[in-house]
Amino acid sequence: MMGSENDEESHLHSSKEDMEKLFLREDGDPLTKSNVNGDKSNSNYRSAMSTLFDSRHPSIVVTPADSDPLFAPPSYYSESRSPRSKPNGGDRVSSYLEPPSYADVIFSPFDDISEINGSEDGHSQSSDSLSRSPSSLSSDYIKITVSNPQKEQEATNSMIPGGSTYITYQITTRTNLSDYGGSEFSVRRRFRDIVTLADRLAESYRGFCIPPRPDKSVVESQVMQKQEFVEQRRVALEKYLRRLVAHPVIRNSDELKVFLQAQGKLPLATSTDVASRMLDGAVKLPKQLFGEGGGASSVEVVQPGRGGRDFLRMFKELRQSVSNDWGGSKPPVVEEDKEFLEKKEKMYDLEQQIINASQQAESLVKAQQDMGETMGELGLAFIKLTKFENEEAVFNSQRARANDMKNLATSAVKASRFYRELNSQTVKHLDTLHDYLGLMMAVQGAFADRSSALLTVQTLLSELSSLEARAEKLEVASSKVFGGDKSRIKKIEELKETIKVTEDSKNVAIREYEQIKENNWSEVERLDRERRADFLNMMKGFVANQVGYAEKIANVWTKVAEETRQYDRESS
Amino acid sequence: MESTTEQPRNISGSMQSPRSPSSQPYLSVSVTDPVKLGNGVQAYISYRVITKTNLPDYQGPEKIVIRRYSDFVWLRDRLFEKYKGIFIPPLPEKSAVEKFRFSAEFIEMRRAALDIFVNRIALHPELQHSEDLRTFLQADEETMDRFRFQETGIFKKPADLMQMFRDVQSKVSDAVLGKEKPVEETTADYEKLKHYIFELENHLAEAQKHAYRLVKRHRELGQSLLDFGKAVKLLGACEGEPTGKAFSDLGTKSELLSIKLQKEAQQVLMNFEEPLKDYVRYVQSIKATIAERGTAFKQHCELAETTKLKEINLDKLMLTRSDKVGEAEIEYREIKAESEEATRRFERIVKRMEEEIVRFQEQKTEEMGVAFHQFAKGQARLANSVADAWRSLLPKLEASSTV
């Protein structure tokens, strides 16, 4: 059914356009005239708007609007102002309260040009990044663009014909931060590099709400057209990187800097090397088992055993988290911090509600979309009727009716356009909800870091206590042997060494845990603040948008009501 | 006995109210008070039909009868039979499915459509004098039932039966006359009219289809606003101030607008989509009339042919001084009378149609104009409420975000 509708539409488009021109130009359509109310647009903004249409929310099908010649983007945006391109929040306040109506301004609070920086006072949003709450007025900025996907061949397989290929993307950074070498530079990266970056960040920034990286989505790559898939991935990568640089702490990370700047192969330890890391761990295993050597260093210890470095501990922690204790070891992670538990639950609730709201937002967008489409189709049907009546007219009554139909049709088409514009704006506003779903995942990640750090501490504590118990037993046994028990004494000494190392590890782990707790806390605080501000902005944008377009639509229909005034039969 | 719940429209002739001096003849009808009767499959709706008139043939000044849908069908079929050439006003569809649901809106829409139907008949210069109309408006329920059963009963509609009969008849005479091709009028104007009517139906059907979809879209948008409002309120409950309150306000407005959208959906259905449907039905009624005219034309042609043949035959017999002359002469005269009658019938149809077309076009321009006007007003009203509702939130939102 979609197919036939599309055919119909495309067939109608050309005649539609003609009819449009025929009907709309006559009326001096304000939409095609240049704006009377002060054209504050700039060509940058217009081109930005058109690029924004590309990076739309993938689950929302807005294709008819895109390909619809009626839509004619440039002329509309000549009417729009972008209050949000100004860094000063004061301007924005006045734009909302400006009399007499919002109909003069098509609100378009998303300016792709606005930079992600400290000077933004949170009102500016691009479709690809979250706005930031009011902060200091520094003027540093960093902007990332992902573009230019290209197919490349696996170097190692170049000997073998038809070796595996992969896609690389050009990642361009524009910045004035002093940490970076230049003001604009590009590197080529493949998706695997993103995974590496994400993994390294996860290790280095435990406890932080790190934006989640795009999915690997193997299934989708089979189902979608290659081009579509690549484009979707490009968009997702861009979004991800922009979120990373928007994070006040992560933007300064070495890993990110290296990722953005280092030419050639990404000089970060890859995540795919699990096998060899397991091997490393296995090599150390005998030493650990027999208490020789330092085993893992203290630093390595604080990483969760899952990392594969400490094979033995990983095993222990796994056992613990499965909570199938078979005597001896302490109970699994007990989070006693009530405040934390409450917060965790609150976050969970919040996530559920955001999911729900996001879904309903999608339904709303679809309904608005459909309304616009059907209104347009209705207008078109009446345009055809008008033509028909005019061609076949024998009586004046027919001509009069044709004229009435023309007025109706013209307005219906205009209203249809307004609905669709309204909708594309709505999408961008309500996308904030969707963005925050990603962030909620980041919060989960941060909380998980905390739990696993606590698990590490508790594991070490229990290890320590069992080592000490063993040492004590040996001492008791040794003291019973007259004249000293050489072998036992030796063992006791070795144990005491291990205990010391474990003690150190425990202290490091505790410090790490405390640090993570702090990170959690500050991140959650920051997130709460930003989220509230972002949501408020979202609402403001959404509502202002609705007002603006409702006014425009009202005007369109009021005109028709005027034109058909003679048919008013109500006594009121 | 002023017991009407609705103000009957005074339509025929003068614009004076029924209470003014009845020097001007008037006939005012209204269909009111739908009541559901019976159960299950047998359920039907009965209506009060109130007639106010000073016409001599009627039991004045007011008469109230109870009628059901099939009575209206009876009336239409009778008029269609008797007043060939006139575009008989159309009836709303029987709609077996809707009947079961019998929603308040459906009942009201049907009542309104039936009211329009009867009024159009009462307004028509020829139809308003119809005896069948008088029966319909005056006869008691038993009599009406009898009439109706006679005609519709368990058989097909008389119109259908007659049509079948005529088809057979015409096929026979085609064979007799050795004609294969159907006989049709070929005047340019009439051709143009036929083409116009057939094309018009297509265009109107499309417009009506989209109008109906538009009604659905209103309902869907209303529903999604409701769901959105609820979701947003729940989200607000998770957030602290001022965001929480803002979400709550947003949700409330959303729910409010949802109601407005549902209301407008109903308005669009009643005041815009229904008139378009009525327009389509009217065009279909005209098509039926065109078919009638076609049949009448064929009869007129065939009888004229037959008469000619009989005449030739008679002349032949007269020349040969046959003793069959007498018989042939009688036959000839009979056929000639029939032929003249058929021609008269045909020409009356043609004349009626000429007048009807003018009326039809004017009527439709008026009715569509009204429909468009109401639609535009409704949409403007809706859009303004939407703007007002959202606008009222802005100061608060503004205040919240500068905190």
mmCIF file with all atom_site columns, C-alpha atoms in Angstrom, chain B residues 94-256:
data_model
loop_
_atom_site.group_PDB
_atom_site.id
_atom_site.type_symbol
_atom_site.label_atom_id
_atom_site.label_alt_id
_atom_site.label_comp_id
_atom_site.label_asym_id
_atom_site.label_entity_id
_atom_site.label_seq_id
_atom_site.pdbx_PDB_ins_code
_atom_site.Cartn_x
_atom_site.Cartn_y
_atom_site.Cartn_z
_atom_site.occupancy
_atom_site.B_iso_or_equiv
_atom_site.pdbx_formal_charge
_atom_site.auth_seq_id
_atom_site.auth_comp_id
_atom_site.auth_asym_id
_atom_site.auth_atom_id
_atom_site.pdbx_PDB_model_num
ATOM 1   C CA . LYS B 1 94  ? -28.781 1.457  5.256   1.00 0.00 ? 94  LYS B CA 1
ATOM 2   C CA . SER B 1 95  ? -25.566 0.509  7.020   1.00 0.00 ? 95  SER B CA 1
ATOM 3   C CA . ALA B 1 96  ? -26.291 -2.825 8.664   1.00 0.00 ? 96  ALA B CA 1
ATOM 4   C CA . VAL B 1 97  ? -23.077 -2.731 10.610  1.00 0.00 ? 97  VAL B CA 1
ATOM 5   C CA . GLU B 1 98  ? -23.512 0.646  12.229  1.00 0.00 ? 98  GLU B CA 1
ATOM 6   C CA . LYS B 1 99  ? -26.983 -0.289 13.266  1.00 0.00 ? 99  LYS B CA 1
ATOM 7   C CA . PHE B 1 100 ? -25.685 -2.687 15.831  1.00 0.00 ? 100 PHE B CA 1
ATOM 8   C CA . ARG B 1 101 ? -23.570 -0.082 17.417  1.00 0.00 ? 101 ARG B CA 1
ATOM 9   C CA . PHE B 1 102 ? -26.169 2.640  17.346  1.00 0.00 ? 102 PHE B CA 1
ATOM 10  C CA . SER B 1 103 ? -23.887 5.230  18.774  1.00 0.00 ? 103 SER B CA 1
ATOM 11  C CA . ALA B 1 104 ? -25.379 8.559  19.717  1.00 0.00 ? 104 ALA B CA 1
ATOM 12  C CA . GLU B 1 105 ? -23.443 10.277 16.967  1.00 0.00 ? 105 GLU B CA 1
ATOM 13  C CA . PHE B 1 106 ? -24.582 7.829  14.322  1.00 0.00 ? 106 PHE B CA 1
ATOM 14  C CA . ILE B 1 107 ? -28.198 8.210  15.368  1.00 0.00 ? 107 ILE B CA 1
ATOM 15  C CA . GLU B 1 108 ? -27.965 11.976 15.303  1.00 0.00 ? 108 GLU B CA 1
ATOM 16  C CA . MET B 1 109 ? -26.309 12.009 11.899  1.00 0.00 ? 109 MET B CA 1
ATOM 17  C CA . ARG B 1 110 ? -28.964 9.755  10.494  1.00 0.00 ? 110 ARG B CA 1
ATOM 18  C CA . ARG B 1 111 ? -31.729 11.847 11.938  1.00 0.00 ? 111 ARG B CA 1
ATOM 19  C CA . ALA B 1 112 ? -30.209 14.978 10.424  1.00 0.00 ? 112 ALA B CA 1
ATOM 20  C CA . ALA B 1 113 ? -29.868 13.299 7.048   1.00 0.00 ? 113 ALA B CA 1
ATOM 21  C CA . LEU B 1 114 ? -33.467 12.104 7.101   1.00 0.00 ? 114 LEU B CA 1
ATOM 22  C CA . ASP B 1 115 ? -34.623 15.550 8.091   1.00 0.00 ? 115 ASP B CA 1
ATOM 23  C CA . ILE B 1 116 ? -32.806 17.039 5.128   1.00 0.00 ? 116 ILE B CA 1
ATOM 24  C CA . PHE B 1 117 ? -34.307 14.366 2.881   1.00 0.00 ? 117 PHE B CA 1
ATOM 25  C CA . VAL B 1 118 ? -37.892 15.133 3.751   1.00 0.00 ? 118 VAL B CA 1
ATOM 26  C CA . ASN B 1 119 ? -37.342 18.855 3.663   1.00 0.00 ? 119 ASN B CA 1
ATOM 27  C CA . ARG B 1 120 ? -35.857 18.712 0.226   1.00 0.00 ? 120 ARG B CA 1
ATOM 28  C CA . ILE B 1 121 ? -38.954 16.913 -0.964  1.00 0.00 ? 121 ILE B CA 1
ATOM 29  C CA . ALA B 1 122 ? -41.242 19.368 0.759   1.00 0.00 ? 122 ALA B CA 1
ATOM 30  C CA . LEU B 1 123 ? -39.305 22.187 -0.877  1.00 0.00 ? 123 LEU B CA 1
ATOM 31  C CA . HIS B 1 124 ? -39.426 20.788 -4.373  1.00 0.00 ? 124 HIS B CA 1
ATOM 32  C CA . PRO B 1 125 ? -42.025 22.515 -6.559  1.00 0.00 ? 125 PRO B CA 1
ATOM 33  C CA . GLU B 1 126 ? -43.301 19.271 -8.037  1.00 0.00 ? 126 GLU B CA 1
ATOM 34  C CA . LEU B 1 127 ? -42.519 16.688 -5.385  1.00 0.00 ? 127 LEU B CA 1
ATOM 35  C CA . GLN B 1 128 ? -44.181 18.637 -2.619  1.00 0.00 ? 128 GLN B CA 1
ATOM 36  C CA . HIS B 1 129 ? -47.558 17.918 -4.200  1.00 0.00 ? 129 HIS B CA 1
ATOM 37  C CA . SER B 1 130 ? -46.974 14.207 -4.253  1.00 0.00 ? 130 SER B CA 1
ATOM 38  C CA . GLU B 1 131 ? -49.683 12.002 -2.818  1.00 0.00 ? 131 GLU B CA 1
ATOM 39  C CA . ASP B 1 132 ? -47.111 9.628  -1.479  1.00 0.00 ? 132 ASP B CA 1
ATOM 40  C CA . LEU B 1 133 ? -45.590 12.458 0.463   1.00 0.00 ? 133 LEU B CA 1
ATOM 41  C CA . ARG B 1 134 ? -48.961 13.125 1.987   1.00 0.00 ? 134 ARG B CA 1
ATOM 42  C CA . THR B 1 135 ? -49.319 9.499  2.904   1.00 0.00 ? 135 THR B CA 1
ATOM 43  C CA . PHE B 1 136 ? -45.892 9.509  4.423   1.00 0.00 ? 136 PHE B CA 1
ATOM 44  C CA . LEU B 1 137 ? -46.553 12.603 6.473   1.00 0.00 ? 137 LEU B CA 1
ATOM 45  C CA . GLN B 1 138 ? -50.067 11.832 7.531   1.00 0.00 ? 138 GLN B CA 1
ATOM 46  C CA . ALA B 1 139 ? -50.932 8.160  7.539   1.00 0.00 ? 139 ALA B CA 1
ATOM 47  C CA . ASP B 1 140 ? -51.097 6.366  10.824  1.00 0.00 ? 140 ASP B CA 1
ATOM 48  C CA . GLU B 1 141 ? -48.479 3.781  11.562  1.00 0.00 ? 141 GLU B CA 1
ATOM 49  C CA . GLU B 1 142 ? -50.626 0.766  10.679  1.00 0.00 ? 142 GLU B CA 1
ATOM 50  C CA . THR B 1 143 ? -51.531 2.142  7.304   1.00 0.00 ? 143 THR B CA 1
ATOM 51  C CA . MET B 1 144 ? -47.920 3.059  6.709   1.00 0.00 ? 144 MET B CA 1
ATOM 52  C CA . ASP B 1 145 ? -46.807 -0.431 7.593   1.00 0.00 ? 145 ASP B CA 1
ATOM 53  C CA . ARG B 1 146 ? -49.298 -1.887 5.155   1.00 0.00 ? 146 ARG B CA 1
ATOM 54  C CA . PHE B 1 147 ? -48.183 0.376  2.351   1.00 0.00 ? 147 PHE B CA 1
ATOM 55  C CA . ARG B 1 148 ? -44.587 -0.352 3.041   1.00 0.00 ? 148 ARG B CA 1
ATOM 56  C CA . PHE B 1 149 ? -45.017 -4.064 3.206   1.00 0.00 ? 149 PHE B CA 1
ATOM 57  C CA . GLN B 1 150 ? -46.915 -4.108 -0.034  1.00 0.00 ? 150 GLN B CA 1
ATOM 58  C CA . GLU B 1 151 ? -44.070 -2.438 -1.786  1.00 0.00 ? 151 GLU B CA 1
ATOM 59  C CA . THR B 1 152 ? -40.932 -3.623 -0.137  1.00 0.00 ? 152 THR B CA 1
ATOM 60  C CA . GLY B 1 153 ? -42.067 -6.661 1.856   1.00 0.00 ? 153 GLY B CA 1
ATOM 61  C CA . ILE B 1 154 ? -39.766 -9.532 1.212   1.00 0.00 ? 154 ILE B CA 1
ATOM 62  C CA . PHE B 1 155 ? -39.286 -8.703 -2.404  1.00 0.00 ? 155 PHE B CA 1
ATOM 63  C CA . LYS B 1 156 ? -36.803 -6.501 -4.004  1.00 0.00 ? 156 LYS B CA 1
ATOM 64  C CA . LYS B 1 157 ? -37.456 -2.821 -4.258  1.00 0.00 ? 157 LYS B CA 1
ATOM 65  C CA . PRO B 1 158 ? -40.072 -2.050 -6.889  1.00 0.00 ? 158 PRO B CA 1
ATOM 66  C CA . ALA B 1 159 ? -37.544 0.058  -8.736  1.00 0.00 ? 159 ALA B CA 1
ATOM 67  C CA . ASP B 1 160 ? -35.273 -2.947 -9.032  1.00 0.00 ? 160 ASP B CA 1
ATOM 68  C CA . LEU B 1 161 ? -38.110 -5.165 -10.178 1.00 0.00 ? 161 LEU B CA 1
ATOM 69  C CA . MET B 1 162 ? -39.258 -2.696 -12.750 1.00 0.00 ? 162 MET B CA 1
ATOM 70  C CA . GLN B 1 163 ? -35.755 -2.300 -13.994 1.00 0.00 ? 163 GLN B CA 1
ATOM 71  C CA . MET B 1 164 ? -35.349 -6.043 -14.370 1.00 0.00 ? 164 MET B CA 1
ATOM 72  C CA . PHE B 1 165 ? -38.624 -6.216 -16.220 1.00 0.00 ? 165 PHE B CA 1
ATOM 73  C CA . ARG B 1 166 ? -37.684 -3.426 -18.523 1.00 0.00 ? 166 ARG B CA 1
ATOM 74  C CA . ASP B 1 167 ? -34.328 -4.964 -19.219 1.00 0.00 ? 167 ASP B CA 1
ATOM 75  C CA . VAL B 1 168 ? -36.014 -8.152 -20.309 1.00 0.00 ? 168 VAL B CA 1
ATOM 76  C CA . GLN B 1 169 ? -38.504 -6.185 -22.324 1.00 0.00 ? 169 GLN B CA 1
ATOM 77  C CA . SER B 1 170 ? -35.867 -4.209 -24.090 1.00 0.00 ? 170 SER B CA 1
ATOM 78  C CA . LYS B 1 171 ? -33.814 -7.284 -24.833 1.00 0.00 ? 171 LYS B CA 1
ATOM 79  C CA . VAL B 1 172 ? -36.835 -8.906 -26.402 1.00 0.00 ? 172 VAL B CA 1
ATOM 80  C CA . SER B 1 173 ? -37.674 -5.925 -28.514 1.00 0.00 ? 173 SER B CA 1
ATOM 81  C CA . ASP B 1 174 ? -34.043 -5.633 -29.533 1.00 0.00 ? 174 ASP B CA 1
ATOM 82  C CA . ALA B 1 175 ? -34.204 -9.165 -30.824 1.00 0.00 ? 175 ALA B CA 1
ATOM 83  C CA . VAL B 1 176 ? -37.530 -8.516 -32.487 1.00 0.00 ? 176 VAL B CA 1
ATOM 84  C CA . LEU B 1 177 ? -36.286 -5.435 -34.174 1.00 0.00 ? 177 LEU B CA 1
ATOM 85  C CA . GLY B 1 178 ? -33.028 -7.129 -35.038 1.00 0.00 ? 178 GLY B CA 1
ATOM 86  C CA . LYS B 1 179 ? -31.027 -4.505 -33.207 1.00 0.00 ? 179 LYS B CA 1
ATOM 87  C CA . GLU B 1 180 ? -27.810 -5.380 -31.426 1.00 0.00 ? 180 GLU B CA 1
ATOM 88  C CA . LYS B 1 181 ? -26.546 -2.017 -30.358 1.00 0.00 ? 181 LYS B CA 1
ATOM 89  C CA . PRO B 1 182 ? -28.259 -0.172 -27.472 1.00 0.00 ? 182 PRO B CA 1
ATOM 90  C CA . VAL B 1 183 ? -30.082 2.923  -28.485 1.00 0.00 ? 183 VAL B CA 1
ATOM 91  C CA . GLU B 1 184 ? -28.764 6.073  -26.875 1.00 0.00 ? 184 GLU B CA 1
ATOM 92  C CA . GLU B 1 185 ? -29.196 9.766  -27.125 1.00 0.00 ? 185 GLU B CA 1
ATOM 93  C CA . THR B 1 186 ? -26.312 11.396 -28.803 1.00 0.00 ? 186 THR B CA 1
ATOM 94  C CA . THR B 1 187 ? -26.923 15.114 -28.417 1.00 0.00 ? 187 THR B CA 1
ATOM 95  C CA . ALA B 1 188 ? -23.719 16.932 -27.559 1.00 0.00 ? 188 ALA B CA 1
ATOM 96  C CA . ASP B 1 189 ? -25.124 18.699 -24.507 1.00 0.00 ? 189 ASP B CA 1
ATOM 97  C CA . TYR B 1 190 ? -26.508 15.548 -23.006 1.00 0.00 ? 190 TYR B CA 1
ATOM 98  C CA . GLU B 1 191 ? -23.292 13.704 -23.685 1.00 0.00 ? 191 GLU B CA 1
ATOM 99  C CA . LYS B 1 192 ? -21.446 16.444 -21.901 1.00 0.00 ? 192 LYS B CA 1
ATOM 100 C CA . LEU B 1 193 ? -23.814 16.254 -18.970 1.00 0.00 ? 193 LEU B CA 1
ATOM 101 C CA . LYS B 1 194 ? -23.454 12.513 -18.648 1.00 0.00 ? 194 LYS B CA 1
ATOM 102 C CA . HIS B 1 195 ? -19.704 12.759 -18.791 1.00 0.00 ? 195 HIS B CA 1
ATOM 103 C CA . TYR B 1 196 ? -19.769 15.520 -16.232 1.00 0.00 ? 196 TYR B CA 1
ATOM 104 C CA . ILE B 1 197 ? -21.914 13.526 -13.817 1.00 0.00 ? 197 ILE B CA 1
ATOM 105 C CA . PHE B 1 198 ? -19.807 10.406 -14.056 1.00 0.00 ? 198 PHE B CA 1
ATOM 106 C CA . GLU B 1 199 ? -16.545 12.278 -13.645 1.00 0.00 ? 199 GLU B CA 1
ATOM 107 C CA . LEU B 1 200 ? -17.953 14.331 -10.818 1.00 0.00 ? 200 LEU B CA 1
ATOM 108 C CA . GLU B 1 201 ? -18.768 11.225 -8.865  1.00 0.00 ? 201 GLU B CA 1
ATOM 109 C CA . ASN B 1 202 ? -15.148 10.113 -9.017  1.00 0.00 ? 202 ASN B CA 1
ATOM 110 C CA . HIS B 1 203 ? -13.806 13.450 -7.885  1.00 0.00 ? 203 HIS B CA 1
ATOM 111 C CA . LEU B 1 204 ? -16.293 13.793 -5.098  1.00 0.00 ? 204 LEU B CA 1
ATOM 112 C CA . ALA B 1 205 ? -15.705 10.272 -3.885  1.00 0.00 ? 205 ALA B CA 1
ATOM 113 C CA . GLU B 1 206 ? -12.029 11.035 -3.570  1.00 0.00 ? 206 GLU B CA 1
ATOM 114 C CA . ALA B 1 207 ? -12.634 14.262 -1.705  1.00 0.00 ? 207 ALA B CA 1
ATOM 115 C CA . GLN B 1 208 ? -15.039 12.500 0.591   1.00 0.00 ? 208 GLN B CA 1
ATOM 116 C CA . LYS B 1 209 ? -12.535 9.740  1.238   1.00 0.00 ? 209 LYS B CA 1
ATOM 117 C CA . HIS B 1 210 ? -9.935  12.243 2.354   1.00 0.00 ? 210 HIS B CA 1
ATOM 118 C CA . ALA B 1 211 ? -12.467 14.107 4.419   1.00 0.00 ? 211 ALA B CA 1
ATOM 119 C CA . TYR B 1 212 ? -13.258 10.912 6.237   1.00 0.00 ? 212 TYR B CA 1
ATOM 120 C CA . ARG B 1 213 ? -9.585  10.225 6.798   1.00 0.00 ? 213 ARG B CA 1
ATOM 121 C CA . LEU B 1 214 ? -9.201  13.709 8.152   1.00 0.00 ? 214 LEU B CA 1
ATOM 122 C CA . VAL B 1 215 ? -11.827 12.918 10.750  1.00 0.00 ? 215 VAL B CA 1
ATOM 123 C CA . LYS B 1 216 ? -9.804  9.891  11.752  1.00 0.00 ? 216 LYS B CA 1
ATOM 124 C CA . ARG B 1 217 ? -6.650  11.968 11.948  1.00 0.00 ? 217 ARG B CA 1
ATOM 125 C CA . HIS B 1 218 ? -8.322  14.334 14.363  1.00 0.00 ? 218 HIS B CA 1
ATOM 126 C CA . ARG B 1 219 ? -9.271  11.421 16.544  1.00 0.00 ? 219 ARG B CA 1
ATOM 127 C CA . GLU B 1 220 ? -5.799  9.927  16.373  1.00 0.00 ? 220 GLU B CA 1
ATOM 128 C CA . LEU B 1 221 ? -4.139  13.205 17.191  1.00 0.00 ? 221 LEU B CA 1
ATOM 129 C CA . GLY B 1 222 ? -6.515  13.627 20.084  1.00 0.00 ? 222 GLY B CA 1
ATOM 130 C CA . GLN B 1 223 ? -5.671  10.182 21.374  1.00 0.00 ? 223 GLN B CA 1
ATOM 131 C CA . SER B 1 224 ? -1.953  10.682 21.069  1.00 0.00 ? 224 SER B CA 1
ATOM 132 C CA . LEU B 1 225 ? -2.169  14.015 22.885  1.00 0.00 ? 225 LEU B CA 1
ATOM 133 C CA . LEU B 1 226 ? -4.010  12.267 25.672  1.00 0.00 ? 226 LEU B CA 1
ATOM 134 C CA . ASP B 1 227 ? -1.403  9.546  25.964  1.00 0.00 ? 227 ASP B CA 1
ATOM 135 C CA . PHE B 1 228 ? 1.396   12.057 25.722  1.00 0.00 ? 228 PHE B CA 1
ATOM 136 C CA . GLY B 1 229 ? -0.151  14.173 28.431  1.00 0.00 ? 229 GLY B CA 1
ATOM 137 C CA . LYS B 1 230 ? -0.427  11.234 30.766  1.00 0.00 ? 230 LYS B CA 1
ATOM 138 C CA . ALA B 1 231 ? 3.127   10.106 30.116  1.00 0.00 ? 231 ALA B CA 1
ATOM 139 C CA . VAL B 1 232 ? 4.495   13.551 30.648  1.00 0.00 ? 232 VAL B CA 1
ATOM 140 C CA . LYS B 1 233 ? 2.666   13.907 33.936  1.00 0.00 ? 233 LYS B CA 1
ATOM 141 C CA . LEU B 1 234 ? 4.146   10.661 35.169  1.00 0.00 ? 234 LEU B CA 1
ATOM 142 C CA . LEU B 1 235 ? 7.564   11.870 34.133  1.00 0.00 ? 235 LEU B CA 1
ATOM 143 C CA . GLY B 1 236 ? 6.984   15.083 36.014  1.00 0.00 ? 236 GLY B CA 1
ATOM 144 C CA . ALA B 1 237 ? 6.241   13.112 39.141  1.00 0.00 ? 237 ALA B CA 1
ATOM 145 C CA . CYS B 1 238 ? 9.808   11.789 39.015  1.00 0.00 ? 238 CYS B CA 1
ATOM 146 C CA . GLU B 1 239 ? 11.395  15.175 38.692  1.00 0.00 ? 239 GLU B CA 1
ATOM 147 C CA . GLY B 1 240 ? 11.942  17.833 41.251  1.00 0.00 ? 240 GLY B CA 1
ATOM 148 C CA . GLU B 1 241 ? 10.824  21.411 40.862  1.00 0.00 ? 241 GLU B CA 1
ATOM 149 C CA . PRO B 1 242 ? 10.403  23.386 38.786  1.00 0.00 ? 242 PRO B CA 1
ATOM 150 C CA . THR B 1 243 ? 10.577  20.786 36.040  1.00 0.00 ? 243 THR B CA 1
ATOM 151 C CA . GLY B 1 244 ? 8.062   18.539 37.741  1.00 0.00 ? 244 GLY B CA 1
ATOM 152 C CA . LYS B 1 245 ? 5.393   21.189 37.861  1.00 0.00 ? 245 LYS B CA 1
ATOM 153 C CA . ALA B 1 246 ? 6.142   22.224 34.305  1.00 0.00 ? 246 ALA B CA 1
ATOM 154 C CA . PHE B 1 247 ? 5.617   18.677 33.105  1.00 0.00 ? 247 PHE B CA 1
ATOM 155 C CA . SER B 1 248 ? 2.428   18.469 35.058  1.00 0.00 ? 248 SER B CA 1
ATOM 156 C CA . ASP B 1 249 ? 1.092   21.624 33.456  1.00 0.00 ? 249 ASP B CA 1
ATOM 157 C CA . LEU B 1 250 ? 2.163   20.437 30.055  1.00 0.00 ? 250 LEU B CA 1
ATOM 158 C CA . GLY B 1 251 ? 0.375   17.158 30.586  1.00 0.00 ? 251 GLY B CA 1
ATOM 159 C CA . THR B 1 252 ? -2.800  18.844 31.711  1.00 0.00 ? 252 THR B CA 1
ATOM 160 C CA . LYS B 1 253 ? -2.899  21.093 28.670  1.00 0.00 ? 253 LYS B CA 1
ATOM 161 C CA . SER B 1 254 ? -2.229  18.166 26.438  1.00 0.00 ? 254 SER B CA 1
ATOM 162 C CA . GLU B 1 255 ? -5.187  16.281 27.901  1.00 0.00 ? 255 GLU B CA 1
ATOM 163 C CA . LEU B 1 256 ? -7.398  19.326 27.527  1.00 0.00 ? 256 LEU B CA 1
#
